[in-house]
GROMACS .gro file of C-alpha atoms in nm:
model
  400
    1UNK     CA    1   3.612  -1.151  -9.308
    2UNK     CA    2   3.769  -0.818  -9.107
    3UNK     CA    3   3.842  -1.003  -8.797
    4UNK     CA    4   3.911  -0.779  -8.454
    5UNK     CA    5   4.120  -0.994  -8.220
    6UNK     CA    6   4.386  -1.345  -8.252
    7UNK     CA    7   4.285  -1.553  -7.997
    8UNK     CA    8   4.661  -1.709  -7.900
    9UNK     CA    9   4.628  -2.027  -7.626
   10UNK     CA   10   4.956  -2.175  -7.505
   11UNK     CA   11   4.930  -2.522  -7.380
   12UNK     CA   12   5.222  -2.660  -7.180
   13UNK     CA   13   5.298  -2.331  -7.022
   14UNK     CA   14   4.965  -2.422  -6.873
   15UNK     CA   15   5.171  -2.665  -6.625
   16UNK     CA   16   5.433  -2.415  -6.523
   17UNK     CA   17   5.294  -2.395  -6.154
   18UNK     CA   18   5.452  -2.099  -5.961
   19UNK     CA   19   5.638  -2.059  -6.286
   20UNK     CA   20   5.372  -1.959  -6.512
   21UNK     CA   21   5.381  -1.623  -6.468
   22UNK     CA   22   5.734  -1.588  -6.592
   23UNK     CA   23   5.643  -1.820  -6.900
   24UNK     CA   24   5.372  -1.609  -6.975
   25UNK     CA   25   5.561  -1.308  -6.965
   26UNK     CA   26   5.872  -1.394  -7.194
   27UNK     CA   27   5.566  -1.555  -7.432
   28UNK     CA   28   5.442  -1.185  -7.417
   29UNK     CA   29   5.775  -1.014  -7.522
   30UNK     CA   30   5.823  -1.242  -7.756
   31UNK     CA   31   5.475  -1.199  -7.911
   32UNK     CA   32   5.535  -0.807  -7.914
   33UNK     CA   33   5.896  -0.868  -8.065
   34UNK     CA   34   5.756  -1.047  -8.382
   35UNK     CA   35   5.466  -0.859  -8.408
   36UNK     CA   36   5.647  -0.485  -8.385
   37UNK     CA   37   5.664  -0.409  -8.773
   38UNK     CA   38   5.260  -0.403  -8.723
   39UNK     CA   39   5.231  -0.118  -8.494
   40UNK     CA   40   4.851  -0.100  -8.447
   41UNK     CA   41   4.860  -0.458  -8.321
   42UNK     CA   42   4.821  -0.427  -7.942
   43UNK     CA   43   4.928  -0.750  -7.707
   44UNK     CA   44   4.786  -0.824  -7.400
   45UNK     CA   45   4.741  -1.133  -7.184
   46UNK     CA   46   4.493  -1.248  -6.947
   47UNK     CA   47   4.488  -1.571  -6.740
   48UNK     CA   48   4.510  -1.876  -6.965
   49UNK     CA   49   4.518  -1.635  -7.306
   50UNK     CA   50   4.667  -1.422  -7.538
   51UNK     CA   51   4.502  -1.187  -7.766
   52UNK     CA   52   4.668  -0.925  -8.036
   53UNK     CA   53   4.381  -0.658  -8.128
   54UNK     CA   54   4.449  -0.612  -8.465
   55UNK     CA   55   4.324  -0.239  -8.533
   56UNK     CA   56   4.292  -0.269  -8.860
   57UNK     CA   57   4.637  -0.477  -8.953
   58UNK     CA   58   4.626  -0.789  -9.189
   59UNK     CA   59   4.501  -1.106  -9.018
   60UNK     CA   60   4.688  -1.313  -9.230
   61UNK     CA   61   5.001  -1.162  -9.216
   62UNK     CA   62   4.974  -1.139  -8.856
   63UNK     CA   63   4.899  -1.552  -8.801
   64UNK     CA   64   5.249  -1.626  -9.035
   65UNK     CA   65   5.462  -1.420  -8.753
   66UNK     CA   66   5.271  -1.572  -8.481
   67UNK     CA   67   5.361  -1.948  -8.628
   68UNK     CA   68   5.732  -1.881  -8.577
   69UNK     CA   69   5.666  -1.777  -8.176
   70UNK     CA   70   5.726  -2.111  -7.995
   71UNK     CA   71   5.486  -2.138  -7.633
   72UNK     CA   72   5.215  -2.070  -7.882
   73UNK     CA   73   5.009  -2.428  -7.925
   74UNK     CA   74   4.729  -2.282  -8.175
   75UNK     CA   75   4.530  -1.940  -8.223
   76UNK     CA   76   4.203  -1.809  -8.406
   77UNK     CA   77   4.097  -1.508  -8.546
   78UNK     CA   78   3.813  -1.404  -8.420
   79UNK     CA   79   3.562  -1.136  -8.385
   80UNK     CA   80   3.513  -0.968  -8.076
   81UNK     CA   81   3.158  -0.929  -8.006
   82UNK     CA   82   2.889  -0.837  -7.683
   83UNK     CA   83   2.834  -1.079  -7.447
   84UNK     CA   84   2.462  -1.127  -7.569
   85UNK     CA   85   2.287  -1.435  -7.697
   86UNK     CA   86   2.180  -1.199  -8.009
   87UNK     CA   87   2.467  -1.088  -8.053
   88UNK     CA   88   2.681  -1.478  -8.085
   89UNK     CA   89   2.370  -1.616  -8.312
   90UNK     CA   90   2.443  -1.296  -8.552
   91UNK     CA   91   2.825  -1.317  -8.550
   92UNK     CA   92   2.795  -1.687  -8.619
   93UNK     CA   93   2.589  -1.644  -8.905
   94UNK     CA   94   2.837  -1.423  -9.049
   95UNK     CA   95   3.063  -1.642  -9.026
   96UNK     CA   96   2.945  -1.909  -9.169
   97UNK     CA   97   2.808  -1.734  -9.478
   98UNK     CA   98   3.202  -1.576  -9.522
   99UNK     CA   99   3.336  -1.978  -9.586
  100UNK     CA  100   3.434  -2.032  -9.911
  101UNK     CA  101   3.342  -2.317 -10.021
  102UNK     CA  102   2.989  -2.333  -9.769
  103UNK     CA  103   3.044  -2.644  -9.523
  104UNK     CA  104   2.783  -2.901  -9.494
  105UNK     CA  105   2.800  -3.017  -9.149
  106UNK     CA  106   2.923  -2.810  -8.835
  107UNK     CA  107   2.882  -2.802  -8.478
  108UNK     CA  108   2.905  -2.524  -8.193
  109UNK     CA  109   3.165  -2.566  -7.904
  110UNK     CA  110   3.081  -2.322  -7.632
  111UNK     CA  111   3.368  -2.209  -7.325
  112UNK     CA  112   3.191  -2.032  -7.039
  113UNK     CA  113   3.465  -1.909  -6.863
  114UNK     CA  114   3.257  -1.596  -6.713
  115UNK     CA  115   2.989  -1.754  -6.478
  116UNK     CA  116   2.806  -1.447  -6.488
  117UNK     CA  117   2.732  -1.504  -6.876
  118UNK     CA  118   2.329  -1.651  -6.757
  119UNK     CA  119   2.325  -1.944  -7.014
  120UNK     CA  120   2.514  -2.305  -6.942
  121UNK     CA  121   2.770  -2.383  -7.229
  122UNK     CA  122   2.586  -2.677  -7.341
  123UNK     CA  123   2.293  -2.450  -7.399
  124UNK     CA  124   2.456  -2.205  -7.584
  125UNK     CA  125   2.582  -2.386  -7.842
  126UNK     CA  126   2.236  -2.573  -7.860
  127UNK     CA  127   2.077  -2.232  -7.900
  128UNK     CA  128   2.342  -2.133  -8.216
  129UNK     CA  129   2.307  -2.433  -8.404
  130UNK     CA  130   1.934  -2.427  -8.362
  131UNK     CA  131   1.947  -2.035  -8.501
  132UNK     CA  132   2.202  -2.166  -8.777
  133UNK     CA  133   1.993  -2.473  -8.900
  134UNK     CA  134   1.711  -2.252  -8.914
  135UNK     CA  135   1.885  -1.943  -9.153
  136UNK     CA  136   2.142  -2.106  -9.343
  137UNK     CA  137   1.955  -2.429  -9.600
  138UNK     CA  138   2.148  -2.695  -9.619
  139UNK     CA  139   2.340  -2.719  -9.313
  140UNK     CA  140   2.335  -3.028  -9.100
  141UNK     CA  141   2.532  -3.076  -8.733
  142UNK     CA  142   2.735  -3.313  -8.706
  143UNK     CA  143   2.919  -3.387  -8.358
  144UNK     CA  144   3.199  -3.592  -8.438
  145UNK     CA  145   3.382  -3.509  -8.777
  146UNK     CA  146   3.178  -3.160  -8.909
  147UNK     CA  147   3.347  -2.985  -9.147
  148UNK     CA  148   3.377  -2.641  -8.957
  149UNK     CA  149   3.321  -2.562  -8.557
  150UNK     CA  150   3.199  -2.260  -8.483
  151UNK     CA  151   3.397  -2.185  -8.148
  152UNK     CA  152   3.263  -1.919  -7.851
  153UNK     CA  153   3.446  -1.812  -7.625
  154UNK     CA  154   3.263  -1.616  -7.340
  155UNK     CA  155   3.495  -1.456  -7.097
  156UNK     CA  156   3.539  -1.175  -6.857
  157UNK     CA  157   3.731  -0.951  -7.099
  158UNK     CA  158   3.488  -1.004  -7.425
  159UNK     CA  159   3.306  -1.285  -7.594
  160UNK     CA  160   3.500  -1.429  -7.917
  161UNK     CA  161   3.350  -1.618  -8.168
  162UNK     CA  162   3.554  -1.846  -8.451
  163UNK     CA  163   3.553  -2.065  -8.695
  164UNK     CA  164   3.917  -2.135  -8.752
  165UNK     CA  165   4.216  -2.269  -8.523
  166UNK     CA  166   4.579  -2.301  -8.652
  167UNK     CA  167   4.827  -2.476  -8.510
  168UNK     CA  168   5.169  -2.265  -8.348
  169UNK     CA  169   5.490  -2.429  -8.288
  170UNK     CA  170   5.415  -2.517  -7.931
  171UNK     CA  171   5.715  -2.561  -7.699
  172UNK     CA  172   5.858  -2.297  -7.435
  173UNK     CA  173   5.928  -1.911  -7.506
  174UNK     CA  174   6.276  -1.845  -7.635
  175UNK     CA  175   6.476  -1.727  -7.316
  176UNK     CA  176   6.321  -1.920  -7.031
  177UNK     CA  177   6.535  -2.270  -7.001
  178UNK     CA  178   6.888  -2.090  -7.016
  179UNK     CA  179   7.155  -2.091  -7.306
  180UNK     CA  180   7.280  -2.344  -7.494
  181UNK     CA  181   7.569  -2.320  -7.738
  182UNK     CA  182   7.494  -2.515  -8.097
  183UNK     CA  183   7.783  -2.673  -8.303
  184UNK     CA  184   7.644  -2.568  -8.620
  185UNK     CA  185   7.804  -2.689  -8.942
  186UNK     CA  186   7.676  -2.645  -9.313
  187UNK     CA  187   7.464  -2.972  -9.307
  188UNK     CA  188   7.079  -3.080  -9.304
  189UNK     CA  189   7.150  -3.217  -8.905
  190UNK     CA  190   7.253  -2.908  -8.719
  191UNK     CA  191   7.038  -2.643  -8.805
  192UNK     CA  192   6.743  -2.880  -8.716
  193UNK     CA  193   6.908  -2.919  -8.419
  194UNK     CA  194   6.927  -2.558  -8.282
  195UNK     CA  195   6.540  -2.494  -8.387
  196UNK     CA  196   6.424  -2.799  -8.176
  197UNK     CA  197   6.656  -2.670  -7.893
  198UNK     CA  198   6.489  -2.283  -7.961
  199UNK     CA  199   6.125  -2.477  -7.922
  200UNK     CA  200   6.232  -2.623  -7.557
  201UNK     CA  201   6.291  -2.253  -7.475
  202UNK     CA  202   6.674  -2.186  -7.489
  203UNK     CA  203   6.883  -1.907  -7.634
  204UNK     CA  204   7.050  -2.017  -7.885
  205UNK     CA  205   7.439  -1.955  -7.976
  206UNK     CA  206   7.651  -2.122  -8.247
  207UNK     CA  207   8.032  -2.220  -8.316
  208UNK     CA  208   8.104  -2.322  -8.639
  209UNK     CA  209   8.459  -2.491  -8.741
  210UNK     CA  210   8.640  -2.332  -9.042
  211UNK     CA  211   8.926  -2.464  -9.236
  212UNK     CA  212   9.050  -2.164  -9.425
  213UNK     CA  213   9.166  -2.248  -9.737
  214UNK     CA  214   9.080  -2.634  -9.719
  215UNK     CA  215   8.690  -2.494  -9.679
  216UNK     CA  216   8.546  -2.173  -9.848
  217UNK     CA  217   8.427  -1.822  -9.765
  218UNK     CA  218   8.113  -1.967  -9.959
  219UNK     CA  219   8.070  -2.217  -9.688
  220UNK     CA  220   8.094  -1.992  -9.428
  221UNK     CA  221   7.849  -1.767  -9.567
  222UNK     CA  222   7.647  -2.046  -9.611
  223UNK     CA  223   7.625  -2.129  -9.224
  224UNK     CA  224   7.597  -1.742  -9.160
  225UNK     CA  225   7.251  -1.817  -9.362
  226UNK     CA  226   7.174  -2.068  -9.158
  227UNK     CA  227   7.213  -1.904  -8.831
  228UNK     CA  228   7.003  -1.592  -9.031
  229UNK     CA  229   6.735  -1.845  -9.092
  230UNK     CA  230   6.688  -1.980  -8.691
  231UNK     CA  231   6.688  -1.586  -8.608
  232UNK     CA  232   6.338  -1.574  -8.748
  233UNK     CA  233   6.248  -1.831  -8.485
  234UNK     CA  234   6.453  -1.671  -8.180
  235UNK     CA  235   6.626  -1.355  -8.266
  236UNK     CA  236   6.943  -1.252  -8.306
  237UNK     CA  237   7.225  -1.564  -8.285
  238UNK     CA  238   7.569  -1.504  -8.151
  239UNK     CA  239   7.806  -1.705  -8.420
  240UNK     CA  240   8.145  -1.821  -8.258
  241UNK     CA  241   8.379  -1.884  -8.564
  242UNK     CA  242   8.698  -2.097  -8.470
  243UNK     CA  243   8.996  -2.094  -8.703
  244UNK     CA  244   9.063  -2.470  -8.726
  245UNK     CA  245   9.290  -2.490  -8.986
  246UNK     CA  246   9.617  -2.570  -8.792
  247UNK     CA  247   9.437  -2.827  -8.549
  248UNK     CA  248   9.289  -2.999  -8.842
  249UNK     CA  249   9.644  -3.018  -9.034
  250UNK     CA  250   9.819  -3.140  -8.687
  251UNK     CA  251   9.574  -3.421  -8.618
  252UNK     CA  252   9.575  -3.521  -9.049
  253UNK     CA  253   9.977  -3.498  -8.994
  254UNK     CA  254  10.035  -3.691  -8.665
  255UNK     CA  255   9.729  -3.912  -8.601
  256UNK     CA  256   9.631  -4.233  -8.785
  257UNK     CA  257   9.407  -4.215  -9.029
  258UNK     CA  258   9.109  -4.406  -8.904
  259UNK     CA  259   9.066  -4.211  -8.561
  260UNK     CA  260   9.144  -3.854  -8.764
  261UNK     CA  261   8.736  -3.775  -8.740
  262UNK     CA  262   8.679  -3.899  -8.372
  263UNK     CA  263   8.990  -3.670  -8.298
  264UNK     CA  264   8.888  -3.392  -8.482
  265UNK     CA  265   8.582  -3.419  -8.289
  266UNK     CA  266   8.735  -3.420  -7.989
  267UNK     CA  267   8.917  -3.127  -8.037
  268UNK     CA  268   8.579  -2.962  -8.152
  269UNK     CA  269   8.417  -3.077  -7.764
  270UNK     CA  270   8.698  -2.929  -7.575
  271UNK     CA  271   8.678  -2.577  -7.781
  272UNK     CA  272   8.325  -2.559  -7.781
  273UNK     CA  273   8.310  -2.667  -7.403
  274UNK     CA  274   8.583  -2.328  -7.343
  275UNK     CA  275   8.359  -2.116  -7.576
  276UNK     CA  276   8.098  -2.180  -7.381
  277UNK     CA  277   8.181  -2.095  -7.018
  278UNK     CA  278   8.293  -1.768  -7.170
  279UNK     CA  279   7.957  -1.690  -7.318
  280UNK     CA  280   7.736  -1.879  -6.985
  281UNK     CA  281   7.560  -2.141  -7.185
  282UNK     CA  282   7.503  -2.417  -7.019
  283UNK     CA  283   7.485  -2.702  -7.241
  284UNK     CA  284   7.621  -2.802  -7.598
  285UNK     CA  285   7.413  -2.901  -7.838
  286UNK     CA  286   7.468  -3.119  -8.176
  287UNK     CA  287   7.303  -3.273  -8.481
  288UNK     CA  288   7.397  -3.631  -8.442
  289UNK     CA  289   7.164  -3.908  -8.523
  290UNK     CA  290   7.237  -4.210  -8.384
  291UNK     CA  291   7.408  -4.447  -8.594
  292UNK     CA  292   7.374  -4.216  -8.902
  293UNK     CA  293   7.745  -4.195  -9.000
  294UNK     CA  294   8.076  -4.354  -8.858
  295UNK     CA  295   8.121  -4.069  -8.569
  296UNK     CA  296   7.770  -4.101  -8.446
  297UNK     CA  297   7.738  -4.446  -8.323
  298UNK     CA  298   7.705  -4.550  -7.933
  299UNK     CA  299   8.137  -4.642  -7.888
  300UNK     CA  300   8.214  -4.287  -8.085
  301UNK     CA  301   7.948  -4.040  -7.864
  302UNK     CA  302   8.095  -4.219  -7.572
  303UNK     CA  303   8.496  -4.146  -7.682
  304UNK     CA  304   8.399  -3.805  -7.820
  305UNK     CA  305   8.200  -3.709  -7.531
  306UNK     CA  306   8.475  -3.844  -7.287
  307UNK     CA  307   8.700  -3.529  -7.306
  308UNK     CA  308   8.424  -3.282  -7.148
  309UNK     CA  309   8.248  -3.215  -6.844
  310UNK     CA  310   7.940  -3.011  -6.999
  311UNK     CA  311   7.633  -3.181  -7.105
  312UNK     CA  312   7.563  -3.244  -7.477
  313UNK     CA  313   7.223  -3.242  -7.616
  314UNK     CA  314   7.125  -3.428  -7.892
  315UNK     CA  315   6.794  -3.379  -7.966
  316UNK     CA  316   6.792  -3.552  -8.315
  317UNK     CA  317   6.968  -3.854  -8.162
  318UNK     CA  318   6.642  -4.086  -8.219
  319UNK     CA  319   6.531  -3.970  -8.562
  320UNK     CA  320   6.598  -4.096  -8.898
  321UNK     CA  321   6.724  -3.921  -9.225
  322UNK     CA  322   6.401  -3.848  -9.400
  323UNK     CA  323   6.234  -3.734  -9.045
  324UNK     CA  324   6.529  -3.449  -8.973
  325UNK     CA  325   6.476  -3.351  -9.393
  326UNK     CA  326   6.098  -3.315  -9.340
  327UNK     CA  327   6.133  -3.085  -9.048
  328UNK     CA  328   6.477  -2.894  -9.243
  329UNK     CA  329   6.241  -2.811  -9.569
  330UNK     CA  330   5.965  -2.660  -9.302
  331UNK     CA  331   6.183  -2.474  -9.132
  332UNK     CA  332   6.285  -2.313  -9.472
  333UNK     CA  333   6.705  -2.450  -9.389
  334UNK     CA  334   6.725  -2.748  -9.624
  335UNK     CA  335   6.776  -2.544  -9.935
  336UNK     CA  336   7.096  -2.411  -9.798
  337UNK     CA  337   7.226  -2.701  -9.637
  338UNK     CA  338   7.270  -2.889  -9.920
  339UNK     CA  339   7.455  -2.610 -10.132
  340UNK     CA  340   7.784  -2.797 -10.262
  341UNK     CA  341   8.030  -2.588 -10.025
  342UNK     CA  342   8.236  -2.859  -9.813
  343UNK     CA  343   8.309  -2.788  -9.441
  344UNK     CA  344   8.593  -2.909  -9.190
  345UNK     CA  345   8.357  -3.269  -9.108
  346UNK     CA  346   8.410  -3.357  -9.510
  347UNK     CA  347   8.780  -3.209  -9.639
  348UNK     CA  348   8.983  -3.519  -9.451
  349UNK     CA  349   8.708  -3.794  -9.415
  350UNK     CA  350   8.925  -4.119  -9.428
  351UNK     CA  351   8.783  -4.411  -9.636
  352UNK     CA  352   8.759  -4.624  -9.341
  353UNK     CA  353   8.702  -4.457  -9.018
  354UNK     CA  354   8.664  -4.635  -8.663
  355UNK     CA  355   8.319  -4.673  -8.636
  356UNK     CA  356   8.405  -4.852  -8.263
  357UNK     CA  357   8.670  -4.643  -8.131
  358UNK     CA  358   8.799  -4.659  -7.766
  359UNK     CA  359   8.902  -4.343  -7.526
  360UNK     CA  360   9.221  -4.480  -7.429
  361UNK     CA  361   9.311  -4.535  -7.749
  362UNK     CA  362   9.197  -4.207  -7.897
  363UNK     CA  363   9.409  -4.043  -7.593
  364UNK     CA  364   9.719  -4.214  -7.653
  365UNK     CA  365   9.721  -4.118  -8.008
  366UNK     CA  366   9.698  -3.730  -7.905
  367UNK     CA  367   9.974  -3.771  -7.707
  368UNK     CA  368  10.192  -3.606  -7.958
  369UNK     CA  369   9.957  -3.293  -8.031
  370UNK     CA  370   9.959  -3.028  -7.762
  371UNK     CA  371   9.661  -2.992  -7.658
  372UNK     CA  372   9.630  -2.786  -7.416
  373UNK     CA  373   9.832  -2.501  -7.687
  374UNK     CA  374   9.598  -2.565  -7.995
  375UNK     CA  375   9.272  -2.553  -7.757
  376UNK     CA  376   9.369  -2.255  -7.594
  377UNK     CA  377   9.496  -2.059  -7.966
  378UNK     CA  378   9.177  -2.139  -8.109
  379UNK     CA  379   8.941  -2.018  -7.830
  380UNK     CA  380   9.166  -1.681  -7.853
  381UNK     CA  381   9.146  -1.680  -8.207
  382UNK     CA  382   8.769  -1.745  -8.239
  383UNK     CA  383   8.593  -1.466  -8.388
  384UNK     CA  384   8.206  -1.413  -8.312
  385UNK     CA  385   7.959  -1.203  -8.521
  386UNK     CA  386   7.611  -1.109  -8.423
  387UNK     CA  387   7.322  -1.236  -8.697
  388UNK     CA  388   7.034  -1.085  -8.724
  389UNK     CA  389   6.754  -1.140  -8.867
  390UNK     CA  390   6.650  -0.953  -9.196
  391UNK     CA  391   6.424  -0.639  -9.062
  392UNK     CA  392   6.114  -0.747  -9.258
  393UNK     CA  393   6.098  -1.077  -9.155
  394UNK     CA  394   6.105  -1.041  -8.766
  395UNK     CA  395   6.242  -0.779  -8.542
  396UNK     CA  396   6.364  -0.999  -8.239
  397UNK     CA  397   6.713  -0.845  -8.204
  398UNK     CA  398   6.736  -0.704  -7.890
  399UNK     CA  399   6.569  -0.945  -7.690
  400UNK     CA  400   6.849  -1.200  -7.555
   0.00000   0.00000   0.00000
């Protein structure tokens, strides 16, 4: 089937208010961003919808980019048709002869939006499944669980007849809830993370840790991936790489061995926290699970957290192991994050770390680091590099 328009409906942007407008209009530049290598494809928007007039570009390829644009809750190809009764009872029957294995049961949903159209909704789809029943054998309706709907949609700016509605990602554009700054290491958690922070709308930017020589150039690579792999979602990321070498040695040199991780982390809070005034997010963000490993349980968020002023997401906090994996293979990340290339969370693990540990007591054993010295080398030291996307997956870049 040669469709003519995607059909793109956004649902919570629906309850925006006086801020609706704005939603719609980063949805928009986003929509135009992904869709660019397809330069027939026109985008336009009218109240409550979407639509990209394909002009002759692939439908299919089209609806993959459109998956990855979060604000979109589902779209339809359709075909674009005149606002006749003839005319819907003909396009229906096309479509329903162009299914591919021919459905036995179907019904007709009908939205009236323009009140001019002289037919009631109701009526409408009475009238098409009367014309269907009549010139396709075989078919039967079936109201509650039909194996296709035929969908019209009969509106100011065209009538648009389907048969199909996929999912999107849902969520908020990218760019509309402000900037957050991601602590991305070379695990499952993190990347997860940032994409579920993307779908609430944010801009996302990353610091990563790196050990040089305890970890690799290979793992560091490997997290440049990673941030590669949430650009298809959001554009280009801004990676903050911190030298943490000499921190990491201090704290395994001076420090006992069962607070060494809820130090380290510590350290990690107070650079990121830095990092991020510099670059205006407003929030951190991490990949901790509650209860999921020593560092993550209710005593250590509360010590770790203790040392900052800046509010720390955790949007995985609640979810288990094989939930986070699920949504790491769709997001096309889990291959990557389990590569074998160790990062600064695994090089000094003790065997038994604090799973309890207290702020007072954490302080009083960085009483013999400087702090205030190794925070304030690192954040001069940090490096950042923009990653981009790959040009033939999405073209994004410029947009935040």
């Amino acid at each position: 089937m040669n469709y003519d328009v995607i059909l793109i409906r956004y649902g919570e942007l629906a309850l925006k208010g006086r801020n609706r407008d704005d939603f719609e209009e980063a949805l928009l530049r986003n929509t135009k961003n992904i869709l660019r290598p397809f330069f027939k494809a026109k985008v336009r928007r009218n109240y409550g919808r979407m639509y990209v007039e394909l002009n002759g570009e692939d439908a299919d390829a089209v609806m993959e980019r459109l998956q990855r644009v979060f604000g979109i809750s589902s779209f339809s190809p359709t075909l674009k048709i005149e606002g006749t009764e003839e005319a819907i009872k003909q396009a229906a029957t096309e479509l329903m002869l162009s299914l591919s294995p021919r459905p036995a049961t179907f019904r007709v949903e009908t939205r009236r939006a323009d009140k001019r159209f002289p037919i009631p909704s109701m009526e409408v789809s009475r009238r098409i499944g009367g014309h269907l029943l009549r010139n396709i054998p075989g078919l039967k309706v079936d109201l509650h669980q039909p194996e296709v709907t035929i969908s019209v949609e009969i509106r100011t700016e065209g009538t648009f007849i389907s048969c199909l509605t996929i999912p999107g990602p849902g969520g908020f554009p990218v760019g509309v809830s402000g900037k957050v700054l991601l602590l991305l290491s070379g695990g499952i958690d993190s990347p997860v993370a940032g994409w579920m922070m993307m779908k609430r709308g944010v801009t996302l930017e990353a610091i990563h840790f790196h050990s040089y020589p305890f970890t690799s150039e290979r793992s560091l690579q490997k997290v440049r991936d990673l941030a590669q792999k949430l650009t298809r979602w959001g554009g280009t990321v801004r990676l903050h790489v911190v030298p943490f070498t000499e921190i990491q040695t201090a704290i395994r040199d001076k420090c006992p061995a069962d607070y060494l991780i809820t130090i380290m982390r510590r350290f990690m809070m107070r650079i990121a926290e830095q990092v991020a005034k510099k670059t205006g997010a407003l929030a951190l963000a991490s990949g901790e699970s509650l209860g999921q490993v020593a560092s993550q349980t209710l005593e250590s968020m509360n010590t770790i957290n203790s040392v900052i002023n800046m509010p720390l997401l955790r949007p995985l906090v609640s979810m288990d192991k094989t939930e986070i994996t699920d949504i790491s293979r769709r997001i096309d990340t889990f291959e990557l994050s389990i590569l074998p290339y160790e990062d600064c969370c695994t090089i000094f693990t003790p065997k038994n770390p604090v799973t309890r540990p207290k702020p007072e007591i954490a302080a009083r054993y960085e009483e013999v680091l400087d702090i205030d010295a190794l925070v304030a080398d690192a954040v001069e030291r940090t490096e950042v590099e923009e990653i981009t996307t790959k040009r033939q997956e999405t073209d994004f870049d410029d947009l935040f």
